Amino acid sequence: MLKFNPKQITLKNNKTVLIRQAEAHDAEQLLNCIKTYIPESDYIPKFEHEITLTLEQEKDWINSFITNDNSLLLVAEYENKIIGNIDLTGSRREAMKHTAVIGMGMIKEFRNSGLGTALLSSIAEWSKENPILELIWLQVYTENELGLNLYKKIGFKENGIIKNFFKHNGNYFDNLTMSMNIK
């Protein structure tokens, strides 16, 4: 099992944040963080009413990242409060075990502060060290310019667009899949 070494980073706003692997005891704080940033975001394809995990289910979700060798869940903490997270979910299927999908979110006040870069870089570095993983990927709304710029800066390449993939209040949005070969 490849561990993640915690690291402190100073953001553009001069706030110092700790990035570390999530643990089961983070469940309540992490759930509260997610419940805060989902309604604040235009680019996470989940609605507030869809966040239905109980505390026990959240603990199980966190533990799934601890027990699966091709997966990692990181949290970002500021003043001992979880302000964001990134998850790398490795496929359980044999033919795709070398791949993992990324999901990320953070509370609004920490967007555009360098936190996304730090979280994504941490995941990419860990993935490169992981003996199982060869390809990491993500999906992004084509309108999400901040996200697109970040993913390109880290080294993700565009793979293709599915038109009208997301639907919010009768409006359709395109989905771009991006990936990075890490071996």
mmCIF file of C-alpha atoms in Angstrom:
data_model
loop_
_atom_site.group_PDB
_atom_site.id
_atom_site.type_symbol
_atom_site.label_atom_id
_atom_site.label_comp_id
_atom_site.label_asym_id
_atom_site.label_seq_id
_atom_site.Cartn_x
_atom_site.Cartn_y
_atom_site.Cartn_z
ATOM 1 C CA MET A 1 0.000 0.000 0.000
ATOM 2 C CA LEU A 2 1.513 3.293 -1.155
ATOM 3 C CA LYS A 3 1.124 5.957 1.543
ATOM 4 C CA PHE A 4 0.706 9.668 0.927
ATOM 5 C CA ASN A 5 3.063 11.910 2.866
ATOM 6 C CA PRO A 6 1.195 14.948 4.236
ATOM 7 C CA LYS A 7 2.427 18.332 3.070
ATOM 8 C CA GLN A 8 1.904 21.943 3.988
ATOM 9 C CA ILE A 9 1.540 24.507 1.243
ATOM 10 C CA THR A 10 1.143 28.263 1.242
ATOM 11 C CA LEU A 11 -1.559 29.458 -1.114
ATOM 12 C CA LYS A 12 -1.708 32.675 -3.172
ATOM 13 C CA ASN A 13 -3.818 34.192 -0.375
ATOM 14 C CA ASN A 14 -0.921 33.478 2.079
ATOM 15 C CA LYS A 15 -2.983 30.911 3.968
ATOM 16 C CA THR A 16 -1.133 27.728 4.917
ATOM 17 C CA VAL A 17 -3.022 24.527 4.153
ATOM 18 C CA LEU A 18 -2.275 20.927 5.087
ATOM 19 C CA ILE A 19 -2.910 18.293 2.415
ATOM 20 C CA ARG A 20 -3.188 14.794 3.841
ATOM 21 C CA GLN A 21 -4.842 11.445 3.333
ATOM 22 C CA ALA A 22 -8.421 11.289 4.625
ATOM 23 C CA GLU A 23 -9.163 9.050 7.598
ATOM 24 C CA ALA A 24 -12.443 7.619 8.892
ATOM 25 C CA HIS A 25 -12.583 10.168 11.725
ATOM 26 C CA ASP A 26 -12.792 12.929 9.056
ATOM 27 C CA ALA A 27 -16.226 11.700 7.932
ATOM 28 C CA GLU A 28 -18.386 14.376 9.575
ATOM 29 C CA GLN A 29 -16.145 17.303 8.638
ATOM 30 C CA LEU A 30 -15.669 16.050 5.084
ATOM 31 C CA LEU A 31 -19.398 15.519 4.623
ATOM 32 C CA ASN A 32 -20.049 19.071 5.890
ATOM 33 C CA CYS A 33 -17.401 20.432 3.505
ATOM 34 C CA ILE A 34 -18.994 18.628 0.536
ATOM 35 C CA LYS A 35 -22.453 19.844 1.578
ATOM 36 C CA THR A 36 -21.012 23.384 1.588
ATOM 37 C CA TYR A 37 -19.280 23.358 -1.804
ATOM 38 C CA ILE A 38 -21.801 21.380 -3.894
ATOM 39 C CA PRO A 39 -24.461 24.144 -3.848
ATOM 40 C CA GLU A 40 -21.725 26.784 -4.426
ATOM 41 C CA SER A 41 -20.471 25.128 -7.611
ATOM 42 C CA ASP A 42 -21.791 25.363 -11.157
ATOM 43 C CA TYR A 43 -19.485 22.584 -12.330
ATOM 44 C CA ILE A 44 -20.061 19.599 -10.066
ATOM 45 C CA PRO A 45 -22.778 17.376 -11.566
ATOM 46 C CA LYS A 46 -24.490 16.707 -8.264
ATOM 47 C CA PHE A 47 -27.283 18.548 -6.507
ATOM 48 C CA GLU A 48 -27.500 19.286 -2.802
ATOM 49 C CA HIS A 49 -30.490 16.955 -2.300
ATOM 50 C CA GLU A 50 -28.440 14.071 -3.778
ATOM 51 C CA ILE A 51 -25.939 14.149 -0.899
ATOM 52 C CA THR A 52 -27.611 11.474 1.194
ATOM 53 C CA LEU A 53 -24.721 9.577 2.785
ATOM 54 C CA THR A 54 -25.024 8.871 6.473
ATOM 55 C CA LEU A 55 -21.969 9.324 8.693
ATOM 56 C CA GLU A 56 -21.400 5.542 8.651
ATOM 57 C CA GLN A 57 -21.631 5.435 4.837
ATOM 58 C CA GLU A 58 -19.197 8.352 4.632
ATOM 59 C CA LYS A 59 -16.756 6.434 6.869
ATOM 60 C CA ASP A 60 -17.126 3.382 4.618
ATOM 61 C CA TRP A 61 -16.476 5.581 1.559
ATOM 62 C CA ILE A 62 -13.314 7.001 3.152
ATOM 63 C CA ASN A 63 -12.160 3.510 4.168
ATOM 64 C CA SER A 64 -12.617 2.256 0.585
ATOM 65 C CA PHE A 65 -9.795 4.609 -0.452
ATOM 66 C CA ILE A 66 -7.576 3.359 2.363
ATOM 67 C CA THR A 67 -8.050 -0.305 1.432
ATOM 68 C CA ASN A 68 -7.832 -0.060 -2.384
ATOM 69 C CA ASP A 69 -4.254 0.116 -3.660
ATOM 70 C CA ASN A 70 -5.138 2.127 -6.787
ATOM 71 C CA SER A 71 -7.207 4.795 -4.995
ATOM 72 C CA LEU A 72 -6.495 7.848 -2.843
ATOM 73 C CA LEU A 73 -8.637 10.392 -1.011
ATOM 74 C CA LEU A 74 -6.959 13.608 0.109
ATOM 75 C CA VAL A 75 -8.340 16.435 2.208
ATOM 76 C CA ALA A 76 -7.139 20.010 2.500
ATOM 77 C CA GLU A 77 -7.253 21.518 5.979
ATOM 78 C CA TYR A 78 -7.033 25.160 6.991
ATOM 79 C CA GLU A 79 -6.940 25.900 10.729
ATOM 80 C CA ASN A 80 -7.986 22.269 11.422
ATOM 81 C CA LYS A 81 -11.076 22.591 9.232
ATOM 82 C CA ILE A 82 -11.521 20.594 6.005
ATOM 83 C CA ILE A 83 -11.933 23.087 3.150
ATOM 84 C CA GLY A 84 -11.626 20.773 0.142
ATOM 85 C CA ASN A 85 -10.881 17.299 -1.106
ATOM 86 C CA ILE A 86 -9.780 15.340 -4.129
ATOM 87 C CA ASP A 87 -10.469 11.681 -4.788
ATOM 88 C CA LEU A 88 -8.743 9.311 -7.155
ATOM 89 C CA THR A 89 -10.970 6.271 -7.635
ATOM 90 C CA GLY A 90 -9.174 3.334 -9.175
ATOM 91 C CA SER A 91 -11.201 0.928 -11.260
ATOM 92 C CA ARG A 92 -12.072 -2.413 -9.629
ATOM 93 C CA ARG A 93 -12.362 -4.130 -13.028
ATOM 94 C CA GLU A 94 -9.323 -6.175 -13.981
ATOM 95 C CA ALA A 95 -9.068 -4.768 -17.521
ATOM 96 C CA MET A 96 -9.150 -1.182 -16.190
ATOM 97 C CA LYS A 97 -7.354 -1.531 -12.844
ATOM 98 C CA HIS A 98 -4.515 0.606 -14.247
ATOM 99 C CA THR A 99 -6.923 3.579 -14.548
ATOM 100 C CA ALA A 100 -8.431 5.945 -11.986
ATOM 101 C CA VAL A 101 -10.904 8.833 -12.217
ATOM 102 C CA ILE A 102 -10.506 12.125 -10.351
ATOM 103 C CA GLY A 103 -13.125 14.178 -8.548
ATOM 104 C CA MET A 104 -12.388 17.419 -6.696
ATOM 105 C CA GLY A 105 -14.140 20.184 -4.814
ATOM 106 C CA MET A 106 -13.437 22.996 -2.380
ATOM 107 C CA ILE A 107 -15.310 25.720 -0.569
ATOM 108 C CA LYS A 108 -15.750 28.910 -2.561
ATOM 109 C CA GLU A 109 -13.336 31.169 -0.655
ATOM 110 C CA PHE A 110 -10.418 28.867 -1.531
ATOM 111 C CA ARG A 111 -11.079 28.712 -5.273
ATOM 112 C CA ASN A 112 -8.480 30.352 -7.494
ATOM 113 C CA SER A 113 -5.977 30.353 -4.596
ATOM 114 C CA GLY A 114 -3.684 27.597 -5.876
ATOM 115 C CA LEU A 115 -5.416 24.904 -3.822
ATOM 116 C CA GLY A 116 -6.722 23.071 -6.911
ATOM 117 C CA THR A 117 -3.205 23.030 -8.362
ATOM 118 C CA ALA A 118 -1.794 21.686 -5.086
ATOM 119 C CA LEU A 119 -4.455 18.970 -4.767
ATOM 120 C CA LEU A 120 -4.218 17.864 -8.401
ATOM 121 C CA SER A 121 -0.402 17.902 -8.352
ATOM 122 C CA SER A 122 -0.441 15.792 -5.174
ATOM 123 C CA ILE A 123 -2.708 13.215 -6.828
ATOM 124 C CA ALA A 124 -0.599 13.165 -10.023
ATOM 125 C CA GLU A 125 2.657 12.709 -8.070
ATOM 126 C CA TRP A 126 1.175 9.893 -5.966
ATOM 127 C CA SER A 127 -0.211 8.224 -9.111
ATOM 128 C CA LYS A 128 3.213 8.245 -10.773
ATOM 129 C CA GLU A 129 4.655 6.406 -7.742
ATOM 130 C CA ASN A 130 1.796 3.908 -7.679
ATOM 131 C CA PRO A 131 2.870 0.602 -9.295
ATOM 132 C CA ILE A 132 -0.685 -0.203 -10.467
ATOM 133 C CA LEU A 133 -1.766 3.052 -12.105
ATOM 134 C CA GLU A 134 -0.862 4.051 -15.666
ATOM 135 C CA LEU A 135 -3.644 6.457 -16.649
ATOM 136 C CA ILE A 136 -5.634 8.992 -14.652
ATOM 137 C CA TRP A 137 -8.648 10.780 -16.081
ATOM 138 C CA LEU A 138 -11.401 13.240 -15.325
ATOM 139 C CA GLN A 139 -14.496 14.818 -16.777
ATOM 140 C CA VAL A 140 -15.086 18.548 -16.945
ATOM 141 C CA TYR A 141 -17.779 20.921 -18.155
ATOM 142 C CA THR A 142 -16.460 22.611 -21.317
ATOM 143 C CA GLU A 143 -17.558 25.983 -19.817
ATOM 144 C CA ASN A 144 -15.318 25.486 -16.747
ATOM 145 C CA GLU A 145 -12.398 27.631 -17.939
ATOM 146 C CA LEU A 146 -10.597 27.702 -14.572
ATOM 147 C CA GLY A 147 -10.762 23.915 -14.382
ATOM 148 C CA LEU A 148 -9.687 23.423 -18.009
ATOM 149 C CA ASN A 149 -6.678 25.710 -17.556
ATOM 150 C CA LEU A 150 -5.671 23.892 -14.376
ATOM 151 C CA TYR A 151 -5.943 20.425 -15.943
ATOM 152 C CA LYS A 152 -3.925 21.471 -19.002
ATOM 153 C CA LYS A 153 -1.270 23.098 -16.792
ATOM 154 C CA ILE A 154 -0.849 19.833 -14.841
ATOM 155 C CA GLY A 155 -0.511 17.867 -18.094
ATOM 156 C CA PHE A 156 -3.955 16.462 -18.882
ATOM 157 C CA LYS A 157 -4.833 16.037 -22.565
ATOM 158 C CA GLU A 158 -8.272 16.350 -24.130
ATOM 159 C CA ASN A 159 -9.822 13.057 -25.266
ATOM 160 C CA GLY A 160 -13.271 13.994 -26.484
ATOM 161 C CA ILE A 161 -16.545 15.753 -25.858
ATOM 162 C CA ILE A 162 -19.995 14.318 -25.248
ATOM 163 C CA LYS A 163 -22.552 16.962 -26.229
ATOM 164 C CA ASN A 164 -25.435 17.816 -23.869
ATOM 165 C CA PHE A 165 -24.116 15.429 -21.194
ATOM 166 C CA PHE A 166 -25.110 17.550 -18.181
ATOM 167 C CA LYS A 167 -28.532 19.135 -17.692
ATOM 168 C CA HIS A 168 -29.350 21.844 -15.152
ATOM 169 C CA ASN A 169 -32.697 23.654 -15.081
ATOM 170 C CA GLY A 170 -33.385 22.759 -18.703
ATOM 171 C CA ASN A 171 -29.950 23.914 -19.919
ATOM 172 C CA TYR A 172 -27.481 21.463 -21.450
ATOM 173 C CA PHE A 173 -23.699 21.454 -21.008
ATOM 174 C CA ASP A 174 -20.989 19.517 -22.807
ATOM 175 C CA ASN A 175 -18.680 17.074 -21.028
ATOM 176 C CA LEU A 176 -14.987 16.922 -21.893
ATOM 177 C CA THR A 177 -12.977 13.851 -20.901
ATOM 178 C CA MET A 178 -9.290 14.482 -20.212
ATOM 179 C CA SER A 179 -6.545 12.043 -19.287
ATOM 180 C CA MET A 180 -2.880 11.831 -18.366
ATOM 181 C CA ASN A 181 -0.589 8.898 -19.029
ATOM 182 C CA ILE A 182 1.562 8.657 -15.928
ATOM 183 C CA LYS A 183 3.953 5.859 -16.880
#
